[in-house]
Amino acid sequence: MRPCQVRQQRTPDQAPDTAPAKPRAVEAGPAYLALARLGRNDHRLALSADDCTALEALATEWLDRGVSVGYLTSALTAGLPAQVDSPLGLLRRRLTDKMPPRLPAAENPSPGSPAPTRRILMECTDCGRPGQPEALPGGLCRPCRTAHRPDTPPAEATEAADVRARMTNLRDLLKSV
């Protein structure tokens, strides 16, 4: 058996002057940052700086079409395969194939227009009656609040309990049908 030869390793003072190049100072736009964060959201989509630069134009086109960064991220990460062999190729394909349509200028909401109001309905935590949040303080509708109040006269409390018992009985009868 022949002995193994090991190359003499250079010490730092003997190493040639091949320090890695300093990264260039580039202002990263929102598209670049969204692409760079993909690897932190899902390790299968880790991209290098060069990959992010190569895909930045496509991602910028998405943002120019009125898409938010969050929407872009979710569109690129939705339904990923178990194993991604080429994140660059997969993302380039998705950025190209899933490109959102250009909307006419009239449909884009102007920055000064108010956002559409959302109506929220809640349910009483006791009886399940739907209502506006301001009509259900503490999560209870008016009849349930009066039934739970200790200063409620006994006649009203027993009446509310009777109604509740009747409703429970009716629900039980409906279950058997």
Backbone as JSON Lines, residues from 0, in Angstrom:
{"i":0,"aa":"M","n":[0.83,-1.16,0.0],"ca":[0.0,0.0,0.0],"c":[0.88,1.24,0.0]}
{"i":1,"aa":"R","n":[0.57,2.19,-0.81],"ca":[1.37,3.37,-0.96],"c":[0.86,4.46,-0.01]}
{"i":2,"aa":"P","n":[1.73,5.19,0.62],"ca":[1.28,6.25,1.51],"c":[0.63,7.37,0.71]}
{"i":3,"aa":"C","n":[-0.3,7.98,1.3],"ca":[-1.1,9.05,0.7],"c":[-0.32,10.37,0.78]}
{"i":4,"aa":"Q","n":[-0.29,11.08,-0.3],"ca":[0.39,12.37,-0.28],"c":[-0.63,13.48,-0.08]}
{"i":5,"aa":"V","n":[-0.3,14.39,0.8],"ca":[-1.18,15.52,1.09],"c":[-0.44,16.78,0.67]}
{"i":6,"aa":"R","n":[-1.11,17.63,-0.06],"ca":[-0.5,18.87,-0.47],"c":[-0.24,19.76,0.73]}
{"i":7,"aa":"Q","n":[0.82,20.47,0.63],"ca":[1.13,21.45,1.67],"c":[0.14,22.59,1.53]}
{"i":8,"aa":"Q","n":[-0.57,22.9,2.62],"ca":[-1.55,23.98,2.57],"c":[-0.86,25.3,2.84]}
{"i":9,"aa":"R","n":[-1.38,26.33,2.22],"ca":[-0.79,27.65,2.38],"c":[-1.34,28.29,3.65]}
{"i":10,"aa":"T","n":[-0.52,29.02,4.29],"ca":[-0.95,29.8,5.44],"c":[-1.5,31.11,4.91]}
{"i":11,"aa":"P","n":[-2.26,31.85,5.7],"ca":[-2.85,33.09,5.2],"c":[-1.83,34.08,4.66]}
{"i":12,"aa":"D","n":[-0.62,34.13,5.24],"ca":[0.35,35.09,4.73],"c":[0.96,34.63,3.41]}
{"i":13,"aa":"Q","n":[0.83,33.31,3.08],"ca":[1.36,32.81,1.82],"c":[0.3,32.79,0.71]}
{"i":14,"aa":"A","n":[-0.97,32.91,1.1],"ca":[-2.05,32.81,0.12],"c":[-1.99,33.97,-0.86]}
{"i":15,"aa":"P","n":[-2.29,33.68,-2.11],"ca":[-2.28,34.77,-3.1],"c":[-3.38,35.77,-2.76]}
{"i":16,"aa":"D","n":[-3.23,36.95,-3.28],"ca":[-4.18,38.02,-2.98],"c":[-5.45,37.82,-3.82]}
{"i":17,"aa":"T","n":[-6.28,36.88,-3.38],"ca":[-7.53,36.6,-4.1],"c":[-8.7,36.79,-3.15]}
{"i":18,"aa":"A","n":[-8.74,37.91,-2.5],"ca":[-9.86,38.19,-1.61],"c":[-11.14,38.31,-2.44]}
{"i":19,"aa":"P","n":[-12.25,37.82,-1.89],"ca":[-13.49,37.91,-2.66],"c":[-13.85,39.37,-2.91]}
{"i":20,"aa":"A","n":[-14.41,39.58,-4.06],"ca":[-14.79,40.94,-4.42],"c":[-15.89,41.44,-3.48]}
{"i":21,"aa":"K","n":[-15.8,42.71,-3.15],"ca":[-16.8,43.29,-2.27],"c":[-18.11,43.39,-3.04]}
{"i":22,"aa":"P","n":[-19.22,43.11,-2.35],"ca":[-20.49,43.22,-3.07],"c":[-20.74,44.66,-3.49]}
{"i":23,"aa":"R","n":[-21.25,44.8,-4.69],"ca":[-21.48,46.14,-5.19],"c":[-22.71,46.72,-4.51]}
{"i":24,"aa":"A","n":[-22.66,48.0,-4.29],"ca":[-23.77,48.67,-3.63],"c":[-24.86,48.94,-4.66]}
{"i":25,"aa":"V","n":[-25.96,48.21,-4.54],"ca":[-27.07,48.34,-5.47],"c":[-28.31,48.64,-4.64]}
{"i":26,"aa":"E","n":[-29.08,49.6,-5.08],"ca":[-30.33,49.86,-4.39],"c":[-31.32,48.81,-4.85]}
{"i":27,"aa":"A","n":[-31.8,48.04,-3.9],"ca":[-32.73,46.97,-4.22],"c":[-34.15,47.52,-4.24]}
{"i":28,"aa":"G","n":[-34.84,47.25,-5.32],"ca":[-36.23,47.67,-5.45],"c":[-37.15,46.68,-4.75]}
{"i":29,"aa":"P","n":[-38.43,46.96,-4.7],"ca":[-39.36,46.07,-4.02],"c":[-39.44,44.69,-4.67]}
{"i":30,"aa":"A","n":[-39.29,44.61,-5.98],"ca":[-39.33,43.31,-6.65],"c":[-38.12,42.47,-6.25]}
{"i":31,"aa":"Y","n":[-36.95,43.09,-6.23],"ca":[-35.73,42.38,-5.84],"c":[-35.86,41.87,-4.4]}
{"i":32,"aa":"L","n":[-36.35,42.74,-3.51],"ca":[-36.49,42.35,-2.1],"c":[-37.5,41.23,-1.93]}
{"i":33,"aa":"A","n":[-38.59,41.27,-2.7],"ca":[-39.59,40.2,-2.62],"c":[-38.98,38.87,-3.06]}
{"i":34,"aa":"L","n":[-38.18,38.9,-4.11],"ca":[-37.53,37.67,-4.57],"c":[-36.49,37.19,-3.57]}
{"i":35,"aa":"A","n":[-35.76,38.12,-2.97],"ca":[-34.73,37.74,-2.01],"c":[-35.35,37.13,-0.75]}
{"i":36,"aa":"R","n":[-36.55,37.57,-0.39],"ca":[-37.21,37.04,0.83],"c":[-37.86,35.69,0.6]}
{"i":37,"aa":"L","n":[-38.03,35.26,-0.63],"ca":[-38.68,33.98,-0.89],"c":[-37.96,32.82,-0.2]}
{"i":38,"aa":"G","n":[-36.64,32.85,-0.21],"ca":[-35.86,31.78,0.42],"c":[-36.04,31.75,1.92]}
{"i":39,"aa":"R","n":[-36.36,32.88,2.52],"ca":[-36.6,32.91,3.96],"c":[-38.0,32.41,4.29]}
{"i":40,"aa":"N","n":[-38.94,32.61,3.37],"ca":[-40.29,32.1,3.58],"c":[-40.36,30.6,3.33]}
{"i":41,"aa":"D","n":[-39.65,30.13,2.33],"ca":[-39.64,28.71,1.99],"c":[-38.25,28.35,1.48]}
{"i":42,"aa":"H","n":[-37.57,27.46,2.18],"ca":[-36.17,27.14,1.86],"c":[-36.0,26.56,0.46]}
{"i":43,"aa":"R","n":[-37.07,26.04,-0.14],"ca":[-36.95,25.48,-1.49],"c":[-36.76,26.56,-2.54]}
{"i":44,"aa":"L","n":[-37.04,27.81,-2.19],"ca":[-36.94,28.91,-3.16],"c":[-35.79,29.86,-2.86]}
{"i":45,"aa":"A","n":[-34.74,29.36,-2.26],"ca":[-33.59,30.21,-1.95],"c":[-32.9,30.61,-3.26]}
{"i":46,"aa":"L","n":[-32.73,31.91,-3.44],"ca":[-32.11,32.44,-4.65],"c":[-30.82,33.17,-4.29]}
{"i":47,"aa":"S","n":[-29.89,33.18,-5.22],"ca":[-28.67,33.95,-5.03],"c":[-28.95,35.4,-5.46]}
{"i":48,"aa":"A","n":[-27.98,36.26,-5.2],"ca":[-28.13,37.66,-5.59],"c":[-28.24,37.78,-7.11]}
{"i":49,"aa":"D","n":[-27.46,36.98,-7.84],"ca":[-27.52,37.01,-9.3],"c":[-28.87,36.52,-9.81]}
{"i":50,"aa":"D","n":[-29.44,35.48,-9.13],"ca":[-30.75,34.98,-9.52],"c":[-31.82,36.06,-9.32]}
{"i":51,"aa":"C","n":[-31.74,36.76,-8.19],"ca":[-32.71,37.82,-7.92],"c":[-32.6,38.93,-8.96]}
{"i":52,"aa":"T","n":[-31.39,39.25,-9.35],"ca":[-31.17,40.28,-10.37],"c":[-31.74,39.82,-11.72]}
{"i":53,"aa":"A","n":[-31.56,38.52,-12.03],"ca":[-32.05,38.01,-13.31],"c":[-33.58,38.01,-13.37]}
{"i":54,"aa":"L","n":[-34.25,37.78,-12.25],"ca":[-35.71,37.71,-12.22],"c":[-36.37,39.04,-11.88]}
{"i":55,"aa":"E","n":[-35.58,40.03,-11.51],"ca":[-36.13,41.29,-11.03],"c":[-37.01,41.98,-12.08]}
{"i":56,"aa":"A","n":[-36.64,41.93,-13.34],"ca":[-37.42,42.6,-14.39],"c":[-38.82,41.99,-14.49]}
{"i":57,"aa":"L","n":[-38.91,40.66,-14.42],"ca":[-40.23,40.01,-14.5],"c":[-41.08,40.36,-13.29]}
{"i":58,"aa":"A","n":[-40.47,40.33,-12.09],"ca":[-41.22,40.65,-10.88],"c":[-41.65,42.12,-10.88]}
{"i":59,"aa":"T","n":[-40.81,43.0,-11.41],"ca":[-41.16,44.41,-11.5],"c":[-42.35,44.61,-12.43]}
{"i":60,"aa":"E","n":[-42.42,43.82,-13.49],"ca":[-43.56,43.92,-14.4],"c":[-44.85,43.53,-13.69]}
{"i":61,"aa":"W","n":[-44.78,42.53,-12.8],"ca":[-45.96,42.16,-11.99],"c":[-46.4,43.36,-11.15]}
{"i":62,"aa":"L","n":[-45.43,43.98,-10.48],"ca":[-45.76,45.1,-9.6],"c":[-46.29,46.29,-10.4]}
{"i":63,"aa":"D","n":[-45.79,46.47,-11.63],"ca":[-46.28,47.55,-12.49],"c":[-47.73,47.33,-12.91]}
{"i":64,"aa":"R","n":[-48.17,46.09,-12.87],"ca":[-49.54,45.77,-13.26],"c":[-50.51,45.88,-12.08]}
{"i":65,"aa":"G","n":[-50.04,46.43,-10.97],"ca":[-50.92,46.68,-9.84],"c":[-50.97,45.58,-8.8]}
{"i":66,"aa":"V","n":[-50.07,44.63,-8.86],"ca":[-50.04,43.53,-7.91],"c":[-49.22,43.96,-6.69]}
{"i":67,"aa":"S","n":[-49.67,43.58,-5.5],"ca":[-48.9,43.9,-4.29],"c":[-47.78,42.89,-4.11]}
{"i":68,"aa":"V","n":[-46.83,43.23,-3.28],"ca":[-45.7,42.33,-3.0],"c":[-46.21,41.04,-2.34]}
{"i":69,"aa":"G","n":[-47.2,41.18,-1.46],"ca":[-47.77,40.0,-0.8],"c":[-48.42,39.06,-1.8]}
{"i":70,"aa":"Y","n":[-49.15,39.62,-2.76],"ca":[-49.79,38.8,-3.79],"c":[-48.73,38.1,-4.65]}
{"i":71,"aa":"L","n":[-47.7,38.84,-5.01],"ca":[-46.61,38.26,-5.8],"c":[-45.98,37.09,-5.06]}
{"i":72,"aa":"T","n":[-45.71,37.28,-3.77],"ca":[-45.1,36.22,-2.98],"c":[-46.0,35.0,-2.89]}
{"i":73,"aa":"S","n":[-47.28,35.21,-2.64],"ca":[-48.18,34.07,-2.51],"c":[-48.37,33.36,-3.85]}
{"i":74,"aa":"A","n":[-48.37,34.1,-4.96],"ca":[-48.5,33.47,-6.27],"c":[-47.28,32.61,-6.61]}
{"i":75,"aa":"L","n":[-46.12,33.04,-6.14],"ca":[-44.9,32.27,-6.44],"c":[-44.71,31.08,-5.51]}
{"i":76,"aa":"T","n":[-45.26,31.14,-4.31],"ca":[-45.04,30.05,-3.35],"c":[-46.2,29.07,-3.26]}
{"i":77,"aa":"A","n":[-47.32,29.37,-3.89],"ca":[-48.49,28.49,-3.79],"c":[-48.27,27.21,-4.58]}
{"i":78,"aa":"G","n":[-48.59,26.09,-3.96],"ca":[-48.56,24.8,-4.64],"c":[-47.2,24.35,-5.11]}
{"i":79,"aa":"L","n":[-46.19,24.56,-4.29],"ca":[-44.84,24.14,-4.68],"c":[-44.73,22.62,-4.63]}
{"i":80,"aa":"P","n":[-43.92,22.04,-5.51],"ca":[-43.68,20.6,-5.41],"c":[-42.83,20.29,-4.18]}
{"i":81,"aa":"A","n":[-42.81,19.03,-3.78],"ca":[-42.08,18.64,-2.58],"c":[-40.59,18.96,-2.69]}
{"i":82,"aa":"Q","n":[-40.05,18.81,-3.9],"ca":[-38.63,19.1,-4.1],"c":[-38.48,20.04,-5.3]}
{"i":83,"aa":"V","n":[-37.73,21.09,-5.1],"ca":[-37.47,22.05,-6.18],"c":[-36.0,21.94,-6.53]}
{"i":84,"aa":"D","n":[-35.72,21.47,-7.74],"ca":[-34.34,21.29,-8.15],"c":[-33.71,22.59,-8.64]}
{"i":85,"aa":"S","n":[-34.5,23.43,-9.27],"ca":[-33.97,24.69,-9.8],"c":[-34.93,25.82,-9.43]}
{"i":86,"aa":"P","n":[-34.68,26.48,-8.29],"ca":[-35.57,27.57,-7.92],"c":[-35.62,28.68,-8.98]}
{"i":87,"aa":"L","n":[-34.49,28.98,-9.6],"ca":[-34.44,30.01,-10.63],"c":[-35.35,29.65,-11.8]}
{"i":88,"aa":"G","n":[-35.25,28.43,-12.29],"ca":[-36.07,27.99,-13.42],"c":[-37.55,27.96,-13.07]}
{"i":89,"aa":"L","n":[-37.88,27.45,-11.88],"ca":[-39.28,27.37,-11.46],"c":[-39.88,28.77,-11.33]}
{"i":90,"aa":"L","n":[-39.16,29.69,-10.7],"ca":[-39.68,31.03,-10.51],"c":[-39.77,31.8,-11.82]}
{"i":91,"aa":"R","n":[-38.8,31.59,-12.72],"ca":[-38.87,32.25,-14.02],"c":[-40.11,31.77,-14.78]}
{"i":92,"aa":"R","n":[-40.36,30.48,-14.7],"ca":[-41.54,29.91,-15.38],"c":[-42.84,30.46,-14.78]}
{"i":93,"aa":"R","n":[-42.91,30.51,-13.44],"ca":[-44.12,31.0,-12.78],"c":[-44.33,32.49,-13.04]}
{"i":94,"aa":"L","n":[-43.25,33.26,-13.0],"ca":[-43.38,34.7,-13.27],"c":[-43.86,34.96,-14.69]}
{"i":95,"aa":"T","n":[-43.48,34.09,-15.62],"ca":[-43.89,34.25,-17.01],"c":[-45.31,33.73,-17.23]}
{"i":96,"aa":"D","n":[-45.59,32.51,-16.73],"ca":[-46.88,31.88,-16.99],"c":[-48.04,32.49,-16.22]}
{"i":97,"aa":"K","n":[-47.79,32.97,-15.03],"ca":[-48.86,33.5,-14.19],"c":[-48.95,35.03,-14.23]}
{"i":98,"aa":"M","n":[-48.34,35.64,-15.22],"ca":[-48.34,37.1,-15.32],"c":[-49.78,37.62,-15.3]}
{"i":99,"aa":"P","n":[-50.1,38.52,-14.37],"ca":[-51.47,39.04,-14.31],"c":[-51.76,39.94,-15.51]}
{"i":100,"aa":"P","n":[-53.03,40.05,-15.89],"ca":[-53.36,40.9,-17.03],"c":[-53.23,42.38,-16.67]}
{"i":101,"aa":"R","n":[-53.02,43.17,-17.69],"ca":[-52.99,44.63,-17.51],"c":[-54.43,45.1,-17.4]}
{"i":102,"aa":"L","n":[-54.71,45.85,-16.33],"ca":[-56.05,46.38,-16.15],"c":[-56.15,47.75,-16.77]}
{"i":103,"aa":"P","n":[-57.3,48.09,-17.31],"ca":[-57.46,49.45,-17.85],"c":[-57.25,50.47,-16.75]}
{"i":104,"aa":"A","n":[-56.82,51.65,-17.12],"ca":[-56.51,52.69,-16.14],"c":[-57.73,53.08,-15.33]}
{"i":105,"aa":"A","n":[-58.95,52.97,-15.89],"ca":[-60.16,53.37,-15.18],"c":[-60.46,52.44,-14.01]}
{"i":106,"aa":"E","n":[-60.04,51.18,-14.09],"ca":[-60.33,50.23,-13.03],"c":[-59.36,50.32,-11.86]}
{"i":107,"aa":"N","n":[-58.2,50.88,-12.09],"ca":[-57.25,51.02,-10.99],"c":[-57.76,52.07,-10.02]}
{"i":108,"aa":"P","n":[-57.89,51.73,-8.74],"ca":[-58.39,52.73,-7.8],"c":[-57.37,53.84,-7.61]}
{"i":109,"aa":"S","n":[-57.86,55.05,-7.59],"ca":[-56.95,56.17,-7.38],"c":[-56.54,56.22,-5.92]}
{"i":110,"aa":"P","n":[-55.35,56.73,-5.61],"ca":[-54.87,56.73,-4.24],"c":[-55.75,57.53,-3.29]}
{"i":111,"aa":"G","n":[-56.5,58.53,-3.79],"ca":[-57.31,59.36,-2.92],"c":[-58.7,58.78,-2.65]}
{"i":112,"aa":"S","n":[-59.12,57.75,-3.4],"ca":[-60.46,57.21,-3.22],"c":[-60.51,56.34,-1.96]}
{"i":113,"aa":"P","n":[-61.65,56.41,-1.25],"ca":[-61.75,55.61,-0.02],"c":[-61.89,54.13,-0.35]}
{"i":114,"aa":"A","n":[-61.38,53.32,0.54],"ca":[-61.47,51.88,0.37],"c":[-62.91,51.45,0.62]}
{"i":115,"aa":"P","n":[-63.37,50.39,-0.02],"ca":[-64.74,49.94,0.21],"c":[-64.91,49.52,1.67]}
{"i":116,"aa":"T","n":[-66.08,49.86,2.23],"ca":[-66.32,49.5,3.63],"c":[-66.7,48.04,3.73]}
{"i":117,"aa":"R","n":[-66.25,47.42,4.76],"ca":[-66.56,46.02,5.0],"c":[-67.54,45.93,6.15]}
{"i":118,"aa":"R","n":[-68.56,45.17,5.98],"ca":[-69.55,44.96,7.02],"c":[-69.25,43.64,7.69]}
{"i":119,"aa":"I","n":[-69.15,43.68,9.0],"ca":[-68.85,42.47,9.77],"c":[-70.07,42.13,10.61]}
{"i":120,"aa":"L","n":[-70.5,40.89,10.54],"ca":[-71.57,40.39,11.38],"c":[-70.98,39.47,12.43]}
{"i":121,"aa":"M","n":[-71.49,39.6,13.62],"ca":[-71.06,38.72,14.71],"c":[-72.27,37.97,15.2]}
{"i":122,"aa":"E","n":[-72.05,36.96,16.03],"ca":[-73.14,36.21,16.63],"c":[-73.06,36.34,18.13]}
{"i":123,"aa":"C","n":[-74.21,36.34,18.76],"ca":[-74.26,36.34,20.22],"c":[-73.62,35.05,20.7]}
{"i":124,"aa":"T","n":[-72.78,35.16,21.69],"ca":[-72.07,33.96,22.18],"c":[-72.99,33.02,22.94]}
{"i":125,"aa":"D","n":[-74.16,33.51,23.36],"ca":[-75.07,32.67,24.12],"c":[-76.11,32.0,23.23]}
{"i":126,"aa":"C","n":[-76.84,32.8,22.44],"ca":[-77.94,32.24,21.65],"c":[-77.62,32.11,20.16]}
{"i":127,"aa":"G","n":[-76.56,32.76,19.68],"ca":[-76.18,32.65,18.28],"c":[-76.9,33.63,17.37]}
{"i":128,"aa":"R","n":[-77.63,34.6,17.9],"ca":[-78.34,35.6,17.1],"c":[-77.31,36.49,16.41]}
{"i":129,"aa":"P","n":[-77.44,36.68,15.07],"ca":[-76.47,37.55,14.36],"c":[-76.78,39.01,14.61]}
{"i":130,"aa":"G","n":[-75.75,39.84,14.52],"ca":[-75.93,41.27,14.7],"c":[-74.63,42.02,14.45]}
{"i":131,"aa":"Q","n":[-74.74,43.34,14.38],"ca":[-73.57,44.19,14.21],"c":[-72.74,44.16,15.49]}
{"i":132,"aa":"P","n":[-71.42,44.34,15.4],"ca":[-70.58,44.3,16.6],"c":[-71.0,45.3,17.66]}
{"i":133,"aa":"E","n":[-71.44,46.49,17.24],"ca":[-71.82,47.48,18.24],"c":[-73.11,47.11,18.96]}
{"i":134,"aa":"A","n":[-73.92,46.22,18.38],"ca":[-75.15,45.77,19.02],"c":[-74.92,44.6,19.96]}
{"i":135,"aa":"L","n":[-73.68,44.08,19.99],"ca":[-73.37,42.92,20.83],"c":[-72.23,43.25,21.79]}
{"i":136,"aa":"P","n":[-72.4,44.22,22.69],"ca":[-71.32,44.51,23.64],"c":[-71.09,43.31,24.55]}
{"i":137,"aa":"G","n":[-69.85,42.96,24.72],"ca":[-69.51,41.8,25.54],"c":[-69.86,40.49,24.85]}
{"i":138,"aa":"G","n":[-70.25,40.55,23.57],"ca":[-70.57,39.34,22.83],"c":[-71.98,38.84,23.05]}
{"i":139,"aa":"L","n":[-72.82,39.61,23.75],"ca":[-74.18,39.17,24.05],"c":[-75.2,40.14,23.44]}
{"i":140,"aa":"C","n":[-76.29,39.59,22.92],"ca":[-77.38,40.43,22.43],"c":[-78.16,40.97,23.63]}
{"i":141,"aa":"R","n":[-79.1,41.89,23.38],"ca":[-79.83,42.53,24.47],"c":[-80.6,41.52,25.34]}
{"i":142,"aa":"P","n":[-81.36,40.58,24.74],"ca":[-82.08,39.63,25.6],"c":[-81.14,38.79,26.46]}
{"i":143,"aa":"C","n":[-80.02,38.38,25.91],"ca":[-79.08,37.56,26.7],"c":[-78.37,38.4,27.77]}
{"i":144,"aa":"R","n":[-78.1,39.68,27.46],"ca":[-77.49,40.55,28.47],"c":[-78.42,40.74,29.65]}
{"i":145,"aa":"T","n":[-79.72,40.97,29.37],"ca":[-80.66,41.16,30.47],"c":[-80.84,39.87,31.26]}
{"i":146,"aa":"A","n":[-80.76,38.73,30.57],"ca":[-80.91,37.46,31.28],"c":[-79.7,37.18,32.17]}
{"i":147,"aa":"H","n":[-78.53,37.67,31.78],"ca":[-77.3,37.41,32.56],"c":[-77.04,38.47,33.61]}
{"i":148,"aa":"R","n":[-77.77,39.58,33.58],"ca":[-77.53,40.64,34.54],"c":[-78.07,40.23,35.91]}
{"i":149,"aa":"P","n":[-77.28,40.41,36.98],"ca":[-77.76,40.03,38.31],"c":[-78.89,40.92,38.82]}
{"i":150,"aa":"D","n":[-78.99,42.17,38.32],"ca":[-80.04,43.06,38.79],"c":[-81.34,42.89,38.03]}
{"i":151,"aa":"T","n":[-81.43,41.84,37.19],"ca":[-82.65,41.56,36.44],"c":[-83.71,41.05,37.39]}
{"i":152,"aa":"P","n":[-84.92,41.57,37.28],"ca":[-85.99,41.06,38.14],"c":[-86.22,39.58,37.89]}
{"i":153,"aa":"P","n":[-86.57,38.82,38.91],"ca":[-86.73,37.38,38.76],"c":[-87.76,36.99,37.71]}
{"i":154,"aa":"A","n":[-88.81,37.76,37.5],"ca":[-89.84,37.41,36.53],"c":[-89.25,37.41,35.12]}
{"i":155,"aa":"E","n":[-88.45,38.41,34.79],"ca":[-87.83,38.47,33.46],"c":[-86.81,37.36,33.28]}
{"i":156,"aa":"A","n":[-86.07,37.05,34.32],"ca":[-85.07,35.99,34.24],"c":[-85.73,34.65,34.01]}
{"i":157,"aa":"T","n":[-86.83,34.38,34.71],"ca":[-87.5,33.08,34.52],"c":[-88.16,33.03,33.15]}
{"i":158,"aa":"E","n":[-88.65,34.17,32.66],"ca":[-89.25,34.2,31.33],"c":[-88.2,33.9,30.26]}
{"i":159,"aa":"A","n":[-87.02,34.5,30.4],"ca":[-85.94,34.23,29.45],"c":[-85.51,32.78,29.54]}
{"i":160,"aa":"A","n":[-85.48,32.23,30.73],"ca":[-85.1,30.83,30.9],"c":[-86.15,29.91,30.28]}
{"i":161,"aa":"D","n":[-87.45,30.3,30.41],"ca":[-88.51,29.5,29.81],"c":[-88.4,29.51,28.28]}
{"i":162,"aa":"V","n":[-88.13,30.68,27.73],"ca":[-87.98,30.77,26.27],"c":[-86.8,29.93,25.82]}
{"i":163,"aa":"R","n":[-85.7,30.03,26.55],"ca":[-84.52,29.24,26.21],"c":[-84.83,27.74,26.29]}
{"i":164,"aa":"A","n":[-85.57,27.32,27.3],"ca":[-85.91,25.91,27.45],"c":[-86.82,25.46,26.31]}
{"i":165,"aa":"R","n":[-87.79,26.31,25.93],"ca":[-88.67,25.96,24.81],"c":[-87.89,25.83,23.51]}
{"i":166,"aa":"M","n":[-86.97,26.75,23.29],"ca":[-86.17,26.69,22.06],"c":[-85.29,25.45,22.03]}
{"i":167,"aa":"T","n":[-84.74,25.11,23.18],"ca":[-83.93,23.89,23.25],"c":[-84.78,22.67,22.95]}
{"i":168,"aa":"N","n":[-85.99,22.65,23.48],"ca":[-86.9,21.54,23.23],"c":[-87.23,21.47,21.74]}
{"i":169,"aa":"L","n":[-87.53,22.61,21.11],"ca":[-87.84,22.62,19.68],"c":[-86.65,22.15,18.84]}
{"i":170,"aa":"R","n":[-85.43,22.57,19.21],"ca":[-84.23,22.13,18.48],"c":[-84.07,20.62,18.6]}
{"i":171,"aa":"D","n":[-84.32,20.09,19.81],"ca":[-84.21,18.64,20.01],"c":[-85.24,17.89,19.16]}
{"i":172,"aa":"L","n":[-86.45,18.43,19.05],"ca":[-87.47,17.81,18.23],"c":[-87.07,17.81,16.75]}
{"i":173,"aa":"L","n":[-86.45,18.89,16.3],"ca":[-86.01,18.98,14.91],"c":[-84.87,18.04,14.59]}
{"i":174,"aa":"K","n":[-84.05,17.74,15.57],"ca":[-82.92,16.82,15.35],"c":[-83.4,15.42,15.02]}
{"i":175,"aa":"S","n":[-84.52,15.02,15.6],"ca":[-84.99,13.64,15.39],"c":[-85.65,13.46,14.03]}
{"i":176,"aa":"V","n":[-85.95,14.57,13.33],"ca":[-86.62,14.47,12.03],"c":[-85.68,14.13,10.94]}
